Amino acid sequence: MAVFSVFQTTFFLALLSLRTLQSEVLSEPLPWAPESLKVSINSTHQCLHLQWSVHNLAYHQELKMVFQIEISRIKTSNVIWVENYSTTVKGNQLLHWSWESQLPLECAKHFIRMRSAVDDATTPEQRFWSNWSSWEEVDVQNSLGHEPLFVFPKDKLVEEGSNVTICYVSRSQQNNISCYLEGVRMQGQQLDPNVSMFNLHNVAFIRETGTNIYCKVDRGDDIKGIVLFVSKILEEPKDFSCETRDFQTLSCTWDPGRDTGLLKQLPQSYTLFESFSGKKTLCKHKGWCNWQVAPESQEMYNFTLTAENYLRKRSVHILFNLTHRVHPMAPFNVLFKDVSVTNATMTWKVHSTGNYYTLLCQVELYGEGKVIQKHNVSVKVNGELVLSGLEPDTEYSAQVRCANANHFWKWSEWTRQNFTTVEAAPSEAPDVWRNVKSVQGYCVVTLFWKPLSRLQANGEILFYNIVVEDLDRPSGLQLLSVPAPANRTELTLDQRAYQIHVTANNSVGTSPASVLVVSGDPGDDAFRPGVRYNFRIYGISTEMVPYLLEKKTGYSQELAPSDNPRVVMSNLTSHSFTLSWKDYSTESQPSFIRGYHVYLKSKAGQCHPGSEKAVLSDDSVCCKYKIDDPKQKMFVVGNLQPESFYEFLVTPYSAVGEGPHGAFTKVTTPDEYSPMLIRIILPMIFCILLIMILCYLKSQWMKEKCYPDIPDPYKSSVLSLIKSKENPRLTIMNIKDCVPDTIEVVNKHEGTGKSPTEPEAAKPTYLYLLPAEESYSGPGPCICFENFTYNQAASDSASCGHVPVPTKAPSQLGLLTSSENLLTALEKNCMNSLEEIPAGESSLNYVSQVASPVSGDKSSLPTNPPQPELCSEYKMQMAIPLGLAAPSSSGSSSLSSITLLDEGEHYH
């Protein structure tokens, strides 16, 4: 612990000694501290210019140094700017540094001082800051004069979007001063009792003459103002490009962009600098500049174009190979030689670009104002091209331009020249027609012809030759010449057949002839009025082959339509109906059909929009609808009234009249509700008929389902719906759930071989139910009735009732067995036993255990029948066939009673 204390004390003593030594070193002035600091003011640009020197530096010595500069405003403690300025200092060198103030220098005092440090590797021991120089004070307000109010800065020049600080200086503290920007009052900040400043943010360009700012003393006449010049931002030059046309001069062009708006106050300059040669030139024009190509045949050029004004500098660069920027001059001396009817040879010359350069020239041939041919030709000095496929006596215009074939840059300007091909004989015969009429026994023929087109004439037509040949005397020819530009002549011929030839002639030759034949028949070709004639007009080629020119259809005289169309009415409703006449042929009419008129008569006589009132020949008034399209053969007559009487007529019309006004067709509109009722009743009738048909087709099925002649208890859907309310789990005719309590024995004999000794009808014998207990000594009560629905035959002769049983009946019960065994046996053998009974020998009567006794033979009923005992459920009823095995003698059977049936006996 003592050792640590000693070590700590020694360390602090050493550190204290080091700091003391450092402070002593820093307190001594460095040999190269800044000296002779001077500050000057540039009020126009609001700048402070500093000038100083470094003494004790040898004349030949150079040293890298850093100067730290501090600027304070209003007071020295208010430092507003600190900057380190690095430079290389030489012996006896004056150093300069400038600072631009945002606040006008006239608005506040400024204080400047600096210190230095060596930043040179040759003197590593001198890397501490020197002492600060003394503060230099700059106070411009002392030189302002004695005016009561000043506003600064004056005529300041800034770019739009800049921030500007404005201030005023007042000589009196008692005045209340307000400042305005373009008439809008500004809110400022007071620096001292006599000075206030205003910060303007993102100033905008307003006008070329500048932005007006002024301050005035409230309740006084003192007012001062300045003009703030706001310039648009200098744009970067666009589309900078250089090219040569003769390998002697480079022409550089560019788009300077939009104007800054202050060309007088803020002029801009453009400088072109080439880095490979190191040359620089000041351009005299705003958008282009020329550069002399180096005589040593320099091929690569790297240009920098700089646009500059007082506020900003913009630069663009371009690097290119001179041989790739060749813009040839326009070809010259364009001539045409060997011009013929269809060909011409075109020649031209190009300006020399050296023996190693080939130009690609493009030739365009114009005819009638549009390009008809294009050709490309490779040229070094002279170019030549043969133009073919031309028309005779046609004026053409040809133009040529060229470009560098190896490295295409730009086409030269066009050079154009006109020429005309020579004439040729006309290529087509004149288009000739005639007019023939008979005058005093002579045939007067008037010939007409259409002047040939320029392409057909192949030159200027001078005259037309007409040769008249008498077909009756082939040797008789008559020649007539008609000078151009006449297009008709008249011939007087006698009543004979003639053939007339017409040709057109120019300075070169004669056209093919047009041939006409005039018949000697004086009769007319007999056209009738109202008859449509179809004409086919043919021309004859030079090979005398006819060809169709056109078709014509017309009338010598049109007549009014002869008949009306046959009209079909459809879609009759309470408010409209439709008329159609699609089968009406307009070609069979004596004139051209132009449309149709639809006449409508009504008792109301009111015409709706789209129609007009018309008075017919019988002085009746109706409404007329007009159809202007002859192809429209359908019309809907609307706006009608229900249950109203109307008459209509459709007639065509032409240029000379309309069709006959025949009989009108009558029609009565239905009421509004008839269609609705029909739409309702017809579906109902259809549904009823459909139901009747289905019922008729399914009558047998419905009978079996609802009311069969002999219902089948196993298939009846009606009986299956009946269930006991007291015990809903039971079902009808279930053997296991029903115990028989009465058997009806019916002696019935059927057939024609019946013995006369037999009784006529066998009456059923009813058995009392036997109790299951042995103590039962008398007959017990039971209720039964015969259901005639199940056995029609049995109901005719049998009856249901209760009869006493002989006293020996109990002894016959020895054949019975217990109810369980009997039910089992019945279930197994009942159906088989029934099948063994011959058909017609037995019948089964149904006996209900819940109905009151009824009888078909009331005399067989006992005098005092026992009272019925109500049954809570249906009991099973069954037939026991003969030959059933004898039951056991047990007397405890739960079966009520049973009786064996003899042959021919039936049970229910």
mmCIF file with all atom_site columns, C-alpha atoms in Angstrom, residues 434-495:
data_model
loop_
_atom_site.group_PDB
_atom_site.id
_atom_site.type_symbol
_atom_site.label_atom_id
_atom_site.label_alt_id
_atom_site.label_comp_id
_atom_site.label_asym_id
_atom_site.label_entity_id
_atom_site.label_seq_id
_atom_site.pdbx_PDB_ins_code
_atom_site.Cartn_x
_atom_site.Cartn_y
_atom_site.Cartn_z
_atom_site.occupancy
_atom_site.B_iso_or_equiv
_atom_site.pdbx_formal_charge
_atom_site.auth_seq_id
_atom_site.auth_comp_id
_atom_site.auth_asym_id
_atom_site.auth_atom_id
_atom_site.pdbx_PDB_model_num
ATOM 1  C CA . ARG A 1 434 ? -71.830 10.651 -130.929 1.00 0.00 ? 434 ARG A CA 1
ATOM 2  C CA . ASN A 1 435 ? -75.241 12.252 -131.388 1.00 0.00 ? 435 ASN A CA 1
ATOM 3  C CA . VAL A 1 436 ? -77.129 11.339 -134.592 1.00 0.00 ? 436 VAL A CA 1
ATOM 4  C CA . LYS A 1 437 ? -80.212 13.096 -135.917 1.00 0.00 ? 437 LYS A CA 1
ATOM 5  C CA . SER A 1 438 ? -81.943 13.257 -139.260 1.00 0.00 ? 438 SER A CA 1
ATOM 6  C CA . VAL A 1 439 ? -82.346 16.685 -140.934 1.00 0.00 ? 439 VAL A CA 1
ATOM 7  C CA . GLN A 1 440 ? -84.039 17.014 -144.365 1.00 0.00 ? 440 GLN A CA 1
ATOM 8  C CA . GLY A 1 441 ? -82.985 13.605 -145.566 1.00 0.00 ? 441 GLY A CA 1
ATOM 9  C CA . TYR A 1 442 ? -79.450 13.897 -144.282 1.00 0.00 ? 442 TYR A CA 1
ATOM 10 C CA . CYS A 1 443 ? -77.811 12.333 -141.249 1.00 0.00 ? 443 CYS A CA 1
ATOM 11 C CA . VAL A 1 444 ? -76.202 14.949 -139.002 1.00 0.00 ? 444 VAL A CA 1
ATOM 12 C CA . VAL A 1 445 ? -73.581 13.322 -136.741 1.00 0.00 ? 445 VAL A CA 1
ATOM 13 C CA . THR A 1 446 ? -72.086 15.313 -133.879 1.00 0.00 ? 446 THR A CA 1
ATOM 14 C CA . LEU A 1 447 ? -68.856 13.771 -132.554 1.00 0.00 ? 447 LEU A CA 1
ATOM 15 C CA . PHE A 1 448 ? -67.619 14.403 -129.005 1.00 0.00 ? 448 PHE A CA 1
ATOM 16 C CA . TRP A 1 449 ? -64.331 13.288 -127.473 1.00 0.00 ? 449 TRP A CA 1
ATOM 17 C CA . LYS A 1 450 ? -62.720 13.542 -124.079 1.00 0.00 ? 450 LYS A CA 1
ATOM 18 C CA . PRO A 1 451 ? -59.224 15.101 -123.974 1.00 0.00 ? 451 PRO A CA 1
ATOM 19 C CA . LEU A 1 452 ? -56.517 12.594 -123.203 1.00 0.00 ? 452 LEU A CA 1
ATOM 20 C CA . SER A 1 453 ? -54.894 12.729 -119.776 1.00 0.00 ? 453 SER A CA 1
ATOM 21 C CA . ARG A 1 454 ? -51.261 13.737 -119.434 1.00 0.00 ? 454 ARG A CA 1
ATOM 22 C CA . LEU A 1 455 ? -50.180 10.146 -119.028 1.00 0.00 ? 455 LEU A CA 1
ATOM 23 C CA . GLN A 1 456 ? -52.187 9.132  -122.112 1.00 0.00 ? 456 GLN A CA 1
ATOM 24 C CA . ALA A 1 457 ? -51.154 12.045 -124.296 1.00 0.00 ? 457 ALA A CA 1
ATOM 25 C CA . ASN A 1 458 ? -47.371 11.586 -123.730 1.00 0.00 ? 458 ASN A CA 1
ATOM 26 C CA . GLY A 1 459 ? -46.945 15.133 -124.917 1.00 0.00 ? 459 GLY A CA 1
ATOM 27 C CA . GLU A 1 460 ? -48.925 18.112 -126.065 1.00 0.00 ? 460 GLU A CA 1
ATOM 28 C CA . ILE A 1 461 ? -51.868 17.165 -128.323 1.00 0.00 ? 461 ILE A CA 1
ATOM 29 C CA . LEU A 1 462 ? -51.756 19.364 -131.416 1.00 0.00 ? 462 LEU A CA 1
ATOM 30 C CA . PHE A 1 463 ? -54.811 18.224 -133.406 1.00 0.00 ? 463 PHE A CA 1
ATOM 31 C CA . TYR A 1 464 ? -57.345 15.412 -133.909 1.00 0.00 ? 464 TYR A CA 1
ATOM 32 C CA . ASN A 1 465 ? -57.699 13.518 -137.210 1.00 0.00 ? 465 ASN A CA 1
ATOM 33 C CA . ILE A 1 466 ? -61.178 12.298 -138.259 1.00 0.00 ? 466 ILE A CA 1
ATOM 34 C CA . VAL A 1 467 ? -61.482 9.789  -141.108 1.00 0.00 ? 467 VAL A CA 1
ATOM 35 C CA . VAL A 1 468 ? -64.998 9.055  -142.485 1.00 0.00 ? 468 VAL A CA 1
ATOM 36 C CA . GLU A 1 469 ? -65.278 5.781  -144.419 1.00 0.00 ? 469 GLU A CA 1
ATOM 37 C CA . ASP A 1 470 ? -68.351 4.955  -146.575 1.00 0.00 ? 470 ASP A CA 1
ATOM 38 C CA . LEU A 1 471 ? -69.050 1.303  -145.934 1.00 0.00 ? 471 LEU A CA 1
ATOM 39 C CA . ASP A 1 472 ? -70.979 0.971  -149.174 1.00 0.00 ? 472 ASP A CA 1
ATOM 40 C CA . ARG A 1 473 ? -68.008 2.396  -151.105 1.00 0.00 ? 473 ARG A CA 1
ATOM 41 C CA . PRO A 1 474 ? -64.812 1.426  -149.284 1.00 0.00 ? 474 PRO A CA 1
ATOM 42 C CA . SER A 1 475 ? -62.717 3.570  -151.588 1.00 0.00 ? 475 SER A CA 1
ATOM 43 C CA . GLY A 1 476 ? -64.504 6.720  -150.543 1.00 0.00 ? 476 GLY A CA 1
ATOM 44 C CA . LEU A 1 477 ? -62.610 8.296  -147.608 1.00 0.00 ? 477 LEU A CA 1
ATOM 45 C CA . GLN A 1 478 ? -63.050 11.745 -146.127 1.00 0.00 ? 478 GLN A CA 1
ATOM 46 C CA . LEU A 1 479 ? -60.299 13.259 -143.900 1.00 0.00 ? 479 LEU A CA 1
ATOM 47 C CA . LEU A 1 480 ? -60.941 16.047 -141.436 1.00 0.00 ? 480 LEU A CA 1
ATOM 48 C CA . SER A 1 481 ? -58.424 17.650 -139.050 1.00 0.00 ? 481 SER A CA 1
ATOM 49 C CA . VAL A 1 482 ? -59.609 19.479 -135.902 1.00 0.00 ? 482 VAL A CA 1
ATOM 50 C CA . PRO A 1 483 ? -56.970 21.537 -134.038 1.00 0.00 ? 483 PRO A CA 1
ATOM 51 C CA . ALA A 1 484 ? -56.663 21.120 -130.279 1.00 0.00 ? 484 ALA A CA 1
ATOM 52 C CA . PRO A 1 485 ? -58.030 21.949 -127.791 1.00 0.00 ? 485 PRO A CA 1
ATOM 53 C CA . ALA A 1 486 ? -61.400 21.481 -129.567 1.00 0.00 ? 486 ALA A CA 1
ATOM 54 C CA . ASN A 1 487 ? -63.360 18.455 -128.344 1.00 0.00 ? 487 ASN A CA 1
ATOM 55 C CA . ARG A 1 488 ? -66.254 18.236 -130.836 1.00 0.00 ? 488 ARG A CA 1
ATOM 56 C CA . THR A 1 489 ? -67.125 18.449 -134.521 1.00 0.00 ? 489 THR A CA 1
ATOM 57 C CA . GLU A 1 490 ? -70.201 17.968 -136.733 1.00 0.00 ? 490 GLU A CA 1
ATOM 58 C CA . LEU A 1 491 ? -70.524 15.819 -139.866 1.00 0.00 ? 491 LEU A CA 1
ATOM 59 C CA . THR A 1 492 ? -73.334 15.878 -142.462 1.00 0.00 ? 492 THR A CA 1
ATOM 60 C CA . LEU A 1 493 ? -73.761 12.499 -144.152 1.00 0.00 ? 493 LEU A CA 1
ATOM 61 C CA . ASP A 1 494 ? -76.290 10.945 -146.471 1.00 0.00 ? 494 ASP A CA 1
ATOM 62 C CA . GLN A 1 495 ? -78.497 8.007  -145.555 1.00 0.00 ? 495 GLN A CA 1
#
